[in-house]
Coordinates of C-alpha atoms in Angstrom, one line a residue:
X4 CA 84.5 102.2 70.5
X5 CA 87.8 100.4 70.9
X6 CA 87.3 97.2 72.9
X7 CA 90.5 95.1 72.9
X8 CA 89.9 91.4 73.0
X9 CA 93.0 91.0 75.1
X10 CA 91.4 93.1 77.8
X11 CA 88.3 91.1 77.6
X12 CA 90.3 88.0 78.3
X13 CA 92.3 89.6 81.1
X14 CA 89.1 90.8 82.8
X15 CA 87.5 87.3 82.6
X16 CA 90.6 85.7 84.0
X17 CA 90.9 88.2 86.8
X18 CA 87.3 87.9 87.8
X19 CA 87.4 84.1 87.7
X20 CA 90.5 84.2 90.0
X21 CA 88.6 86.3 92.5
X22 CA 85.2 84.5 92.4
X23 CA 86.1 82.4 95.4
X24 CA 87.4 85.4 97.3
X25 CA 84.3 87.4 96.6
X26 CA 82.1 84.6 97.7
X27 CA 83.9 83.9 101.0
X28 CA 84.9 87.5 101.9
X29 CA 82.4 89.6 99.9
X30 CA 81.6 91.9 102.8
X31 CA 85.2 92.4 103.8
X32 CA 86.4 93.2 100.3
X33 CA 83.4 95.5 99.7
X34 CA 84.5 97.5 102.7
X35 CA 88.0 97.7 101.5
X36 CA 87.1 98.7 98.0
X37 CA 84.7 101.3 99.3
X38 CA 87.4 102.7 101.5
X39 CA 89.9 102.7 98.6
X40 CA 87.4 104.4 96.2
X41 CA 86.8 107.0 98.8
X42 CA 90.5 107.7 99.1
X43 CA 90.8 107.9 95.3
X44 CA 87.9 110.3 95.2
X45 CA 89.8 112.5 97.6
X46 CA 92.7 112.5 95.1
X47 CA 90.3 113.0 92.2
X48 CA 91.4 116.5 91.3
X49 CA 95.0 115.2 90.8
X50 CA 93.9 112.0 88.9
X51 CA 91.4 113.8 86.7
X52 CA 93.1 117.2 86.6
X53 CA 95.8 118.7 84.5
X54 CA 99.4 117.5 84.5
X55 CA 100.9 114.0 84.9
X56 CA 100.6 111.7 87.9
X57 CA 101.8 108.3 89.1
X58 CA 99.5 106.5 91.5
X59 CA 100.6 103.4 93.4
X60 CA 98.0 101.1 94.9
X61 CA 99.8 99.0 97.4
X62 CA 98.2 96.6 99.9
X63 CA 98.2 93.2 101.6
X64 CA 95.7 90.4 101.3
X65 CA 93.9 89.1 104.3
X66 CA 95.6 85.9 105.6
X67 CA 94.5 82.9 103.6
X68 CA 93.0 84.9 100.7
X69 CA 94.1 83.7 97.3
X70 CA 97.5 82.5 95.9
X71 CA 100.5 84.8 95.7
X72 CA 99.5 85.8 92.1
X73 CA 96.2 87.3 93.4
X74 CA 95.7 90.7 95.0
X75 CA 92.4 92.1 96.3
X76 CA 93.4 95.4 94.6
X77 CA 93.5 93.9 91.1
X78 CA 89.7 94.0 90.5
X79 CA 89.9 97.8 91.2
X80 CA 92.4 98.1 88.4
X81 CA 90.2 96.0 86.1
X82 CA 87.2 98.2 87.0
X83 CA 89.2 101.4 86.3
X84 CA 90.4 100.0 83.0
X85 CA 86.8 99.1 82.0
X86 CA 85.6 102.6 83.0
X87 CA 88.3 104.3 81.0
X88 CA 87.5 102.2 77.9
X89 CA 83.8 103.0 78.3
X90 CA 84.6 106.7 78.4
X91 CA 86.7 106.5 75.3
X92 CA 89.9 107.5 77.0
X93 CA 93.3 106.6 75.5
X94 CA 94.4 103.8 77.8
X95 CA 97.0 101.0 77.9
X96 CA 97.1 98.2 80.4
X97 CA 99.4 95.3 81.3
X98 CA 98.6 92.3 83.4
X99 CA 102.1 91.3 84.6
X100 CA 103.3 87.8 85.7
X101 CA 106.5 86.0 86.3
X102 CA 107.5 86.0 82.7
X103 CA 107.0 89.8 82.2
X104 CA 110.0 91.8 80.9
X105 CA 110.1 95.6 81.1
X106 CA 111.1 96.0 77.4
X107 CA 108.2 93.8 76.3
X108 CA 105.8 95.6 78.6
X109 CA 106.8 99.0 77.1
X110 CA 106.5 97.6 73.6
X111 CA 103.0 96.3 74.3
X112 CA 101.9 99.7 75.8
X113 CA 103.2 101.4 72.6
X114 CA 101.3 98.9 70.4
X115 CA 98.0 99.4 72.3
X116 CA 98.2 103.2 72.1
X117 CA 99.0 103.1 68.3
X118 CA 96.2 100.6 67.8
X119 CA 93.7 102.9 69.5
X120 CA 94.6 106.1 67.7
X121 CA 96.8 105.4 64.6
X122 CA 95.9 108.8 63.2
X123 CA 98.2 110.6 65.6
X124 CA 101.3 109.4 63.7
X125 CA 100.1 110.1 60.2
X126 CA 102.5 112.9 59.9
X127 CA 105.7 111.5 58.4
X128 CA 107.9 113.5 60.9
X129 CA 106.1 112.1 63.9
X130 CA 106.3 108.5 62.7
X131 CA 109.9 108.9 61.8
X132 CA 110.8 110.1 65.3
X133 CA 108.9 107.1 66.9
X134 CA 110.4 104.6 64.5
X135 CA 113.9 106.0 65.0
X136 CA 113.6 105.9 68.8
X137 CA 112.5 102.2 68.7
X138 CA 115.0 101.0 66.1
X139 CA 118.1 103.2 66.5
X140 CA 118.8 102.5 70.1
X141 CA 120.1 98.9 69.8
X142 CA 122.6 99.6 72.6
X143 CA 119.9 100.8 74.9
X144 CA 116.5 99.4 73.8
X145 CA 114.8 100.5 77.1
X146 CA 115.8 104.2 76.4
X147 CA 114.5 104.0 72.9
X148 CA 111.2 102.5 73.9
X149 CA 110.7 105.2 76.5
X150 CA 111.4 107.9 74.0
X151 CA 109.0 106.4 71.5
X152 CA 106.3 106.0 74.2
X153 CA 106.8 109.7 75.2
X154 CA 106.4 110.8 71.6
X155 CA 103.2 108.9 71.2
X156 CA 101.8 110.4 74.4
X157 CA 102.8 113.9 73.5
X158 CA 101.1 113.8 70.1
X159 CA 97.8 112.8 71.7
X160 CA 95.2 115.5 72.2
X161 CA 94.1 114.3 75.6
X162 CA 95.6 112.5 78.6
X163 CA 96.9 108.9 78.3
X164 CA 96.2 106.4 81.1
X165 CA 98.6 103.5 81.8
X166 CA 97.6 100.8 84.3
X167 CA 100.2 98.2 85.3
X168 CA 98.8 95.3 87.4
X169 CA 101.3 93.4 89.6
X170 CA 104.7 94.2 88.1
X171 CA 106.3 92.9 91.3
X172 CA 105.6 89.4 90.0
X173 CA 108.2 89.8 87.3
X174 CA 111.3 87.6 87.8
X175 CA 113.4 89.6 85.3
X176 CA 112.9 93.2 86.5
X177 CA 112.2 94.6 90.0
X178 CA 109.0 96.6 90.7
X179 CA 111.3 99.6 91.4
X180 CA 112.4 99.4 87.8
X181 CA 108.8 99.7 86.6
X182 CA 108.1 102.5 89.1
X183 CA 111.3 104.4 88.1
X184 CA 110.4 104.2 84.4
X185 CA 106.9 105.4 85.0
X186 CA 108.1 108.3 87.1
X187 CA 110.6 109.3 84.5
X188 CA 107.9 109.2 81.8
X189 CA 105.6 111.3 83.9
X190 CA 108.3 113.9 84.4
X191 CA 108.8 114.1 80.6
X192 CA 105.2 115.0 79.7
X193 CA 102.1 116.7 81.0
X194 CA 99.6 114.2 79.6
X195 CA 100.3 110.9 81.4
X196 CA 98.4 109.3 84.3
X197 CA 99.8 106.0 85.6
X198 CA 98.4 103.5 88.1
X199 CA 100.6 100.6 89.5
X200 CA 98.9 97.9 91.5
X201 CA 101.3 96.0 93.8
X202 CA 101.0 93.4 96.6
X203 CA 102.8 94.6 99.8
X204 CA 104.0 91.1 100.8
X205 CA 106.2 90.9 97.6
X206 CA 107.7 94.4 97.6
X207 CA 109.2 96.6 100.4
X208 CA 107.9 99.8 98.9
X209 CA 109.2 101.9 101.8
X210 CA 112.8 100.9 101.0
X211 CA 112.4 101.8 97.3
X212 CA 110.6 105.0 98.2
X213 CA 113.8 106.1 99.9
X214 CA 115.7 105.2 96.7
X215 CA 113.2 107.3 94.6
X216 CA 113.5 110.2 97.0
X217 CA 117.3 110.1 96.9
X218 CA 117.2 110.4 93.1
X219 CA 115.0 113.5 93.4
X220 CA 111.8 112.0 92.0

């Protein structure tokens, strides 16, 4: 079974960051996580069913809990990632920080999916299309990376899961940019499930929701 060392390191870092929080507010967080898991179960048919979906986990920390880089929702994303890996699902994750760049994030997602299942691009035609999308869009690298990622998703036999943790921390791109890219990817395929984990104090999601609605997404 595919067990990326990078994920192991991310999981360890995440859980170390939250050890103090879990000790001081264990009961409070347990209630929150249980409530969230209940809501996710209510959406289970959509998350586990046919078609594509973009799920946004968006919430605030209790006052005094953790530095700005920590969110009580992040362990949920880690647990979900672990569960998907244990089930043998095709899954790509990214733990974003201040240095994250959208182009680099997309490249890393592509690499992870190809690393898990390189056999899907053994056909020369499929690999040529992916390579062309990534290398022949020098004037618009973002567009090329999205086309390549869509091609990789489409040639998979089963759904692909993408989990982005804390893209609002990026100083280069806005969380709306990440959300818009993921929504466009989901509209272009029937095989993609996306979860974005955001901290409400750092992103006015309602404002960007109006922008998304205005664009017809």
